[in-house]
Coordinates of C-alpha atoms in Angstrom, one line a residue:
L1 CA 188.0 74.6 107.3
M2 CA 186.5 76.4 110.3
S3 CA 188.6 79.3 111.5
S4 CA 189.7 79.4 115.1
Y5 CA 189.3 82.4 117.4
V6 CA 191.8 85.2 116.4
K7 CA 191.9 88.7 117.8
R8 CA 194.3 91.4 116.6
F9 CA 194.7 94.6 118.6
E10 CA 197.1 97.3 119.5
L11 CA 198.3 98.2 123.0
S12 CA 199.8 101.4 124.2
A13 CA 202.7 99.7 125.9
S14 CA 206.2 98.6 125.0
L15 CA 206.9 95.2 123.5
E16 CA 208.9 94.3 126.7
E17 CA 206.0 95.3 129.0
V18 CA 203.5 93.2 127.0
Y19 CA 205.8 90.2 126.8
K20 CA 206.4 90.4 130.6
A21 CA 202.6 90.6 131.2
I22 CA 202.0 87.3 129.4
T23 CA 205.1 85.4 130.6
T24 CA 205.5 86.2 134.4
E25 CA 203.5 85.2 137.4
K26 CA 202.9 88.8 138.4
G27 CA 201.7 89.6 134.9
I28 CA 199.4 86.7 134.3
K29 CA 197.9 87.1 137.8
S30 CA 197.0 90.7 136.9
W31 CA 194.8 89.9 133.9
W32 CA 193.6 86.3 133.9
T33 CA 193.1 84.7 137.3
V34 CA 195.0 85.2 140.6
D35 CA 194.5 81.5 141.3
C36 CA 197.1 79.9 139.1
D37 CA 200.5 78.2 139.1
I38 CA 202.8 79.8 136.5
S39 CA 205.9 78.3 135.0
T40 CA 208.5 80.5 133.2
E41 CA 210.3 78.0 131.0
I42 CA 209.6 76.0 127.8
G43 CA 208.1 72.6 128.8
G44 CA 206.7 74.0 132.0
V45 CA 203.0 74.0 132.7
H46 CA 200.7 76.7 133.9
S47 CA 197.6 75.7 135.8
F48 CA 194.6 78.1 135.8
R49 CA 191.8 77.8 138.3
F50 CA 188.4 79.5 138.7
E51 CA 186.6 79.3 142.0
R52 CA 189.5 77.0 143.2
L53 CA 188.7 74.4 140.5
L54 CA 191.1 73.6 137.7
F55 CA 190.0 75.3 134.4
N56 CA 192.9 74.2 132.4
S57 CA 196.6 73.5 132.3
M58 CA 198.7 75.0 129.5
K59 CA 202.1 73.6 128.6
I60 CA 204.6 76.2 127.4
V61 CA 205.6 75.1 123.9
N62 CA 207.7 78.1 122.8
L63 CA 208.9 81.5 124.2
I64 CA 210.6 83.9 121.8
P65 CA 211.3 87.0 123.9
N66 CA 209.3 90.0 122.9
E67 CA 208.0 88.1 119.9
K68 CA 206.0 85.0 120.5
V69 CA 204.4 83.0 123.3
H70 CA 202.9 79.5 122.5
W71 CA 201.0 77.3 124.9
T72 CA 199.2 74.0 124.3
C73 CA 196.3 72.8 126.5
V74 CA 197.2 69.5 128.2
E75 CA 194.4 69.3 130.8
G76 CA 191.0 70.8 131.4
W77 CA 187.8 71.1 129.3
N78 CA 187.7 68.5 126.5
E79 CA 187.1 71.1 123.9
W80 CA 190.3 72.9 124.9
K81 CA 192.5 69.8 125.2
G82 CA 195.1 69.8 122.4
T83 CA 194.2 73.4 121.4
D84 CA 197.0 76.0 121.1
V85 CA 197.1 79.6 122.5
V86 CA 199.5 81.8 120.7
F87 CA 200.4 85.5 121.2
K88 CA 202.4 87.1 118.4
L89 CA 203.9 90.5 119.3
R90 CA 205.3 93.3 117.1
S91 CA 206.5 96.7 117.9
I92 CA 204.7 99.4 115.9
G93 CA 206.3 102.5 117.4
T94 CA 207.3 103.9 120.7
R95 CA 205.2 102.3 123.4
K96 CA 202.9 100.7 120.8
T97 CA 202.6 97.0 120.4
S98 CA 200.5 95.0 117.9
V99 CA 199.2 91.7 119.3
E100 CA 197.8 88.8 117.2
F101 CA 196.2 86.4 119.6
Q102 CA 195.1 83.0 118.3
H103 CA 193.4 80.2 120.1
N104 CA 193.9 77.5 117.5
G105 CA 191.3 74.8 117.7
L106 CA 188.7 76.9 119.4
T107 CA 186.3 76.9 116.4
P108 CA 182.6 77.9 116.0
S109 CA 181.7 74.2 115.8
L110 CA 182.5 73.7 119.5
S111 CA 179.7 74.0 122.1
C112 CA 181.8 76.3 124.2
Y113 CA 182.8 78.6 121.4
K114 CA 180.4 81.5 122.0
M115 CA 181.1 81.6 125.7
C116 CA 184.9 81.0 125.3
S117 CA 185.3 83.6 122.6
K118 CA 183.4 86.1 124.8
G119 CA 185.7 85.0 127.7
W120 CA 188.8 85.7 125.6
D121 CA 187.3 89.1 124.5
D122 CA 187.0 90.1 128.2
T123 CA 190.3 88.6 129.3
L124 CA 192.2 90.3 126.5
L125 CA 190.6 93.6 127.5
H126 CA 191.9 92.9 131.1
L127 CA 195.4 92.4 129.6
Q128 CA 195.0 95.8 127.8
Q129 CA 193.9 97.5 131.0
Y130 CA 196.8 96.0 132.9
V131 CA 199.6 96.9 130.4
E132 CA 198.2 100.4 129.6
H133 CA 197.0 101.5 133.0
G134 CA 198.4 99.1 135.6
E135 CA 194.9 98.0 136.5
A136 CA 194.8 94.4 137.8
N137 CA 191.4 93.0 136.8
A138 CA 192.0 89.2 137.1
H139 CA 189.5 86.7 138.4
V140 CA 189.5 86.5 142.2
P141 CA 187.8 83.4 143.8
K142 CA 184.8 84.4 145.9
T143 CA 184.8 83.7 149.6
G144 CA 182.3 82.4 152.1
L145 CA 178.8 81.4 150.9
K146 CA 179.3 83.2 147.6
G147 CA 182.4 81.1 147.1
V148 CA 180.6 77.8 147.8
L149 CA 177.8 78.8 145.4
S150 CA 180.2 79.9 142.7
R151 CA 182.3 76.8 143.1
T152 CA 179.2 74.6 142.9
A153 CA 177.9 76.4 139.8
F154 CA 181.3 76.2 138.1
K155 CA 181.5 72.5 138.9
V156 CA 178.1 71.7 137.5
F157 CA 178.7 73.9 134.5
S158 CA 182.1 72.4 133.8
R159 CA 180.6 68.9 133.7
K160 CA 179.3 69.6 130.3
Y161 CA 182.8 70.2 129.1
T162 CA 184.8 67.5 130.9
K163 CA 184.6 63.8 131.0

């Protein structure tokens, strides 16, 4: 059985702050992409866009306050569809939180694995910068000609991963 992408790390922030960062619109727009629609309840769907193009939609499967966040991909790149994103949180002291992040189904056999695991490494680092220092480092769509070029590149690139 090929193992999925898993990353365990510690954050110098309280459990509540970390949970809020991964379950609120303000939080998610600070570390992943500013171009997204965020739901806050179980059964709701988040839609994440890069260069104004849909990257994926994640349905909220479970929310256990300050403990667990579970999403499943319902739309987007084929290799992501049906995969699960899970954040498990644990307090390990005053203003210290242990995070176990899993993207279940994102395995090394997938063609996007190398790029997507690197993407998660960067994105989770942005989460850390946000909860520890208040630095918002999410993706912002480019404007003007750069925007047109980036959008075209993302569209062409995404073709490989979508029907």
